[in-house]
Amino acid sequence: MNTELPSYEEAAELVAAYAGQPDSHGPAVERVELGFAAGRILAQPLVADRDQPPFSRSTRDGFACRAAEASAHKPLSLVGATRAGAAPSGPLAPGTAWEIMTGAPVPSGADAVLMLEHVEAAGGTVRLLPPRTVKPGENIVAQGVQARQGEELLAAGAPIRFGQIALAAACGYAAVDVYVRPRVAILSTGDELVPVSSSPAPGQIRNSNAPMLAAMVAEAGGEPWILPAAADNAASLDAALALAATADLLLISGGVSAGKFDLVEPALARLGARFHFTGARIQPGKPTVFGELPRAAGGQTLPFLGLPGNPVSSAVTFLLFAAPVLAALAGSWESLPRFALARLAPPVERHSKAGLTRFLPAFCNFGALTGEPPQVSFVPWHGSGDLLALARSNCFLMVPEDAHSLKPGSLVRILLP
Ligand code: AMP
Ligand code: MG
């Protein structure tokens, strides 16, 4: 089955092709109050209910005037004052100026605002101090420059974060339509697994993938649904897969390698699975499988990913392959996974492995204020089962298939969580 495995890029293409199908998603819509909309996906276009900004406003504390008059350095008589929140005033008579505060509407007739610091005030007049001049439009944001009333500002599919919340609030959306979160079944497999609350007997381990994947699903905008772990036998797997049939996406951890008790692929095949790939030239995560199961009701299929059980493998392959599928099912227009460039810090050991693209736990110093790409270094690790390396990393360093050795100081790609 793994005679000619796809490269990372080829496997990613297959996932992107699935995620890009218009009929691979189409989530239901629900309305939530704006205060609960962060982290959701917008399901309606956001439309400007009025011009933005709704009136020409001053960006400074100072004096509204006509630029040509002020630039001639004549004293302008002060004829009024406007603070933020006051109704627009005017028209401004020739030879006059109007005291104005930041955020206040500019009186009609005025075309510039002189900064407080740039004028000389005396006897009810202000004069722009030479040699300074002022241009029309200076220190004013004109009504409607950002958007006109009725204009579509954001399309459905936008992930809602603080910026989108601010825009929705400014346009009067006390509640917004968002897509219902896809329900993601998480099925762990393995005879050795016991629940977190149990004390493992010799030979057993706690199931750490289920809570890890649940956290990753929630962060990626899905609703995690942890199923009871399945044992490594056909009957247990068949029963668990039957239970998962109503999910929007199925994640299976473990049981996809080539071992005698790796029975997930045959169980999926018994249900009529169509496999898009069964393994990829990556490390960790080589045995990952991706495909679709037919649904009893016909029509749309149930996409699934079989992730290798080692925790680092499960985490990396979730980010590489499950997150893009989940984003599409969630109705998001965001394309995943996210990569960035960073500069490789020494020491660099031999991290290449012929014919495999590697994604190794690494720590990137995102906070440094150097104006340079951030520095990234490998986290010491002892293979894909190394939970400590996972917990001490904040990204994965991508080592291309053909990179024979990475040099300290070179620019490298990192996979962001
Ligand atoms: P598998 O992919 O089933 O061959 O498992 C590979 C390794 O990952 C084995 O050492 C398993 O014990 C471990 N493993 C599998 N499932 C989990 C899980 N849910 N939590 C933690 N480790 C696991
Ligand atoms: Mg197993």
XYZ file of C-alpha atoms and ligand atoms in Angstrom:
441
model
C 0.000 0.000 0.000
C 2.905 2.395 0.658
C 4.911 1.619 -2.470
C 4.439 5.122 -3.894
C 3.329 7.383 -1.102
C 2.461 10.987 -1.947
C 4.858 13.700 -0.833
C 3.698 16.183 1.795
C 2.749 18.654 -0.937
C 0.787 16.023 -2.875
C -1.087 14.911 0.237
C -1.800 18.556 1.122
C -3.163 19.072 -2.432
C -5.589 16.181 -1.959
C -6.823 17.693 1.299
C -7.092 21.147 -0.282
C -9.050 19.688 -3.213
C -11.538 18.159 -0.799
C -11.757 21.317 1.316
C -12.221 23.459 -1.789
C -15.293 21.601 -3.070
C -18.305 23.861 -2.703
C -20.503 20.912 -1.708
C -18.110 19.503 0.882
C -19.679 21.838 3.445
C -22.686 24.127 3.839
C -23.086 24.290 7.577
C -26.316 25.355 9.249
C -26.610 28.877 10.606
C -27.389 30.159 14.097
C -27.643 33.657 15.543
C -25.422 34.642 18.475
C -25.049 37.832 20.450
C -21.995 39.800 19.392
C -20.375 39.174 22.770
C -20.350 35.432 22.007
C -19.276 35.679 18.369
C -15.483 35.652 18.832
C -13.997 32.449 17.426
C -17.027 31.766 15.228
C -17.393 32.039 11.441
C -19.565 34.775 9.965
C -22.545 33.334 8.070
C -23.977 36.571 6.670
C -22.451 39.510 4.846
C -21.742 42.479 7.123
C -23.305 45.561 5.559
C -22.649 49.190 6.486
C -25.871 50.632 7.963
C -24.440 54.140 7.426
C -21.341 55.745 5.981
C -18.108 54.903 7.803
C -17.086 57.187 9.305
C -20.649 58.492 9.566
C -19.502 62.144 9.497
C -16.269 63.934 8.617
C -14.371 63.958 11.853
C -11.340 65.612 13.272
C -8.366 63.427 14.179
C -6.830 66.173 16.338
C -7.636 68.665 19.011
C -7.345 72.038 17.290
C -9.162 74.428 14.966
C -11.304 73.660 11.931
C -10.635 76.167 9.147
C -10.227 76.690 5.439
C -6.725 75.481 4.505
C -6.099 78.298 2.010
C -6.958 81.010 4.551
C -4.932 79.408 7.358
C -1.895 78.924 5.113
C -1.908 82.697 4.415
C -1.160 83.109 8.143
C -3.948 85.650 8.786
C -5.610 85.554 12.201
C -8.934 83.716 11.980
C -11.686 84.660 14.428
C -12.923 81.862 16.631
C -16.679 81.569 16.238
C -17.557 78.351 18.048
C -16.450 75.066 19.558
C -17.430 71.447 18.948
C -16.666 68.487 21.128
C -16.993 64.793 20.309
C -20.643 63.795 20.411
C -21.946 67.204 19.349
C -24.041 67.504 16.198
C -22.271 68.742 13.043
C -22.219 72.556 12.873
C -21.510 75.176 10.242
C -21.371 76.529 7.713
C -18.097 78.159 8.624
C -18.024 81.814 7.507
C -14.936 83.057 5.572
C -12.118 84.291 7.791
C -13.212 82.249 10.790
C -12.119 79.100 12.593
C -13.902 76.724 14.919
C -12.405 75.051 17.961
C -12.709 71.283 17.622
C -11.822 68.164 19.608
C -10.642 64.766 18.395
C -13.584 62.722 17.153
C -15.883 65.736 16.747
C -17.709 66.439 13.466
C -15.960 69.014 11.282
C -18.235 72.021 10.588
C -19.402 72.279 6.995
C -17.282 74.706 5.018
C -14.082 73.759 6.873
C -11.595 71.595 4.963
C -8.705 71.208 7.434
C -7.925 71.133 11.131
C -4.985 73.056 12.582
C -3.266 71.303 15.431
C -3.410 73.077 18.770
C 0.397 72.992 18.934
C 0.779 74.744 15.569
C -1.177 77.948 16.229
C -0.847 81.138 18.139
C -4.066 82.148 19.919
C -4.737 85.770 20.868
C -7.841 87.881 21.467
C -10.376 85.401 20.163
C -8.330 84.578 17.062
C -5.968 81.822 15.992
C -3.145 82.072 13.483
C -1.183 79.222 11.942
C 2.463 79.837 12.847
C 4.680 80.399 9.792
C 6.399 78.820 7.987
C 3.914 75.974 8.500
C 1.081 75.580 5.982
C -1.843 73.195 5.920
C -3.365 71.220 3.037
C -7.064 70.612 2.426
C -8.080 67.395 4.169
C -5.337 67.554 6.789
C -6.339 66.039 10.152
C -9.805 65.145 8.838
C -11.193 61.704 8.033
C -13.906 62.417 5.501
C -17.363 60.901 5.833
C -17.638 57.583 4.000
C -13.936 57.103 3.127
C -13.931 53.640 4.684
C -17.339 52.577 3.397
C -20.605 53.890 2.030
C -23.998 53.057 3.475
C -25.267 49.742 2.069
C -21.804 48.542 1.056
C -20.842 44.932 1.860
C -17.923 45.131 4.277
C -17.220 41.466 5.008
C -18.482 38.361 3.257
C -19.790 35.233 4.945
C -16.929 32.901 5.798
C -14.851 35.445 7.695
C -13.409 34.136 10.951
C -14.638 36.488 13.674
C -11.965 37.955 15.865
C -11.591 41.312 17.577
C -11.419 43.368 14.376
C -14.582 41.867 12.924
C -16.334 42.344 16.268
C -15.430 46.043 16.240
C -16.729 46.468 12.682
C -19.964 44.601 13.437
C -20.471 46.721 16.546
C -19.901 49.969 14.610
C -22.525 48.850 12.086
C -25.125 48.073 14.744
C -25.030 44.286 14.746
C -25.982 43.399 18.331
C -26.166 39.790 17.112
C -24.713 38.071 14.041
C -25.444 34.938 12.061
C -22.634 32.406 12.408
C -22.213 28.865 11.134
C -23.022 26.037 13.501
C -19.780 24.420 14.616
C -19.045 21.105 12.887
C -19.280 18.144 15.226
C -16.000 16.266 15.222
C -15.974 12.684 16.494
C -12.700 11.719 18.164
C -12.102 7.993 18.285
C -8.986 6.728 20.028
C -7.970 3.159 19.365
C -5.606 0.893 21.259
C -5.791 -1.989 23.736
C -3.247 -0.179 25.889
C -5.370 2.918 26.531
C -7.044 3.777 29.830
C -8.963 6.986 30.644
C -7.100 9.951 32.139
C -8.662 9.376 35.549
C -7.389 5.775 35.730
C -4.120 4.454 37.018
C -2.564 2.479 34.171
C -1.658 -1.165 34.882
C 1.729 -2.409 33.621
C 1.716 -2.128 29.822
C -1.110 0.396 29.756
C -0.961 4.157 29.145
C -3.417 6.989 29.634
C -5.285 8.167 26.573
C -3.711 11.576 26.024
C -4.743 11.944 22.378
C -8.462 12.289 23.046
C -8.172 15.414 25.225
C -5.374 16.783 23.036
C -7.401 16.409 19.851
C -10.502 17.782 21.579
C -8.517 20.904 22.458
C -7.227 21.206 18.893
C -10.736 20.746 17.466
C -12.189 23.396 19.768
C -9.398 25.815 18.884
C -10.013 25.195 15.171
C -13.711 26.018 15.497
C -15.214 22.537 15.814
C -17.292 20.933 18.529
C -15.338 17.973 19.896
C -17.226 14.758 20.548
C -15.022 12.235 22.361
C -16.154 8.660 21.760
C -15.255 5.799 24.100
C -11.876 4.372 23.033
C -12.008 1.310 20.806
C -10.004 -1.860 21.368
C -7.765 -3.310 18.673
C -10.272 -5.775 17.287
C -12.668 -5.673 14.377
C -15.865 -5.861 16.443
C -14.896 -2.995 18.728
C -13.823 -0.814 15.791
C -16.973 -1.584 13.794
C -19.166 -0.635 16.756
C -17.247 2.606 17.372
C -17.345 3.612 13.708
C -21.105 2.974 13.605
C -21.486 5.351 16.546
C -19.508 8.065 14.756
C -21.748 8.007 11.688
C -23.622 11.193 12.599
C -20.486 13.328 12.986
C -19.456 15.986 10.462
C -15.823 14.875 10.623
C -14.252 11.745 12.066
C -10.785 11.724 13.613
C -9.329 8.346 14.521
C -6.101 8.084 16.446
C -3.918 4.994 16.331
C -4.224 1.730 14.462
C -3.200 3.004 11.036
C 0.381 1.675 10.913
C 1.331 -1.592 9.286
C 1.294 -3.684 12.486
C -0.690 -6.841 13.091
C -3.202 -4.976 15.282
C -3.511 -1.896 13.134
C -7.028 -2.598 12.021
C -8.454 0.845 11.296
C -7.959 0.857 7.527
C -9.678 -2.516 6.997
C -12.545 -1.390 9.274
C -12.994 1.777 7.200
C -12.774 -0.275 4.007
C -15.574 -2.553 5.267
C -17.796 0.538 5.432
C -17.045 1.377 1.807
C -14.447 4.091 2.473
C -12.955 5.963 -0.431
C -9.323 6.653 0.474
C -7.669 9.805 -0.859
C -4.334 8.754 0.577
C -3.104 6.003 2.845
C 0.208 7.352 4.052
C 2.405 10.280 3.020
C 6.150 10.928 2.857
C 6.246 12.859 6.126
C 7.732 12.245 9.537
C 6.184 12.070 12.015
C 2.826 11.020 10.630
C 3.746 8.764 7.718
C 0.819 6.299 8.116
C -1.894 9.028 8.104
C -4.985 8.137 6.056
C -7.557 10.511 4.605
C -10.825 9.644 2.930
C -14.593 9.728 2.947
C -17.210 7.283 4.192
C -20.568 6.960 2.465
C -23.530 7.945 4.611
C -26.545 5.721 5.068
C -28.813 8.502 3.805
C -26.718 8.942 0.664
C -25.711 12.402 -0.487
C -22.799 13.928 1.351
C -20.024 11.748 2.699
C -18.364 11.682 6.118
C -14.730 12.804 5.808
C -12.273 11.012 8.060
C -8.637 11.209 9.019
C -6.787 8.306 10.570
C -3.918 9.822 12.567
C -1.020 7.743 13.864
C -1.318 7.268 17.627
C 1.960 8.747 18.759
C 1.066 12.117 20.296
C 3.481 14.223 18.207
C 2.301 12.430 15.061
C -1.340 13.018 15.943
C -0.722 16.700 16.671
C 1.300 17.356 13.498
C -1.077 15.501 11.194
C -4.063 17.232 12.765
C -2.519 20.611 11.918
C -1.439 19.544 8.433
C -4.515 17.674 7.269
C -7.433 17.748 9.722
C -7.436 21.498 10.406
C -7.948 22.453 6.703
C -10.842 19.992 6.392
C -12.350 21.295 9.623
C -12.016 24.921 8.473
C -13.889 24.087 5.270
C -16.633 22.241 7.143
C -16.910 25.207 9.498
C -17.562 27.489 6.511
C -14.331 29.447 7.037
C -12.545 31.037 4.123
C -9.232 30.780 5.961
C -6.758 28.461 4.289
C -4.784 26.214 6.588
C -2.215 25.102 7.664
C -0.349 28.265 8.569
C 3.374 28.504 7.940
C 5.841 31.276 8.711
C 9.526 31.912 8.133
C 11.992 31.929 10.986
C 15.749 31.965 11.343
C 17.310 28.762 12.527
C 19.311 29.141 15.712
C 22.262 26.878 16.470
C 22.987 24.190 17.381
C 21.700 22.247 14.401
C 21.987 18.512 14.461
C 21.285 16.262 11.528
C 17.547 16.471 11.245
C 17.009 15.375 7.671
C 15.703 11.986 6.756
C 15.979 10.911 3.133
C 12.715 11.108 1.237
C 10.581 12.461 4.084
C 9.402 15.988 4.898
C 9.807 16.384 8.637
C 7.887 18.509 11.103
C 9.887 18.567 14.315
C 8.906 20.129 17.636
C 10.563 23.530 17.886
C 10.439 26.716 19.878
C 10.206 30.063 18.142
C 11.021 33.288 19.901
C 8.091 35.269 18.478
C 8.385 38.043 21.009
C 11.806 39.410 20.084
C 11.707 43.022 18.870
C 14.570 42.805 16.416
C 12.870 43.649 13.114
C 14.291 40.347 11.913
C 12.566 37.004 11.387
C 12.193 35.341 14.792
C 14.711 32.727 15.865
C 13.613 29.123 16.035
C 15.389 26.180 17.570
C 14.692 22.481 17.758
C 13.317 21.182 21.037
C 15.250 18.079 22.080
C 13.039 15.108 21.429
C 13.003 11.373 21.655
C 10.723 10.483 18.791
C 7.063 10.943 18.030
C 5.939 9.629 21.392
C 7.729 12.447 23.215
C 4.954 14.293 25.039
C 7.416 16.530 26.837
C 8.902 17.805 23.575
C 5.370 18.507 22.402
C 4.501 20.436 25.538
C 7.722 22.460 25.364
C 7.336 23.399 21.708
C 5.274 26.200 20.202
C 5.629 25.281 16.522
C 7.042 22.583 14.239
C 10.128 23.145 12.148
C 9.676 21.918 8.584
C 12.698 20.106 7.185
C 12.166 19.644 3.427
C 12.644 16.217 1.865
C 15.758 17.310 0.010
C 17.398 19.382 2.773
C 20.589 17.488 3.452
C 21.589 19.742 6.274
C 20.111 22.908 7.632
C 22.580 25.674 8.350
C 22.382 27.870 11.427
C 21.109 31.300 10.423
C 19.205 30.009 7.400
C 15.540 30.843 6.886
C 13.303 27.880 7.591
C 9.575 27.288 7.460
C 7.688 26.662 10.654
C 4.224 25.159 10.979
C 2.149 27.242 13.378
C -0.326 25.650 15.757
P -0.417 3.227 16.873
O -0.547 4.376 15.940
O -1.723 2.652 17.269
O 0.519 2.193 16.305
O 0.260 3.780 18.180
C 1.548 4.332 18.156
C 1.989 4.717 19.549
O 1.143 5.723 20.020
C 1.921 3.587 20.547
O 3.036 3.685 21.418
C 0.653 3.864 21.280
O 0.633 3.354 22.579
C 0.592 5.370 21.282
N -0.808 5.815 21.336
C -1.812 5.379 20.568
N -2.968 5.967 20.878
C -2.671 6.835 21.874
C -3.462 7.738 22.642
N -4.768 7.857 22.413
N -2.854 8.468 23.583
C -1.525 8.348 23.795
N -0.741 7.521 23.107
C -1.299 6.739 22.175
Mg -2.376 1.067 18.320
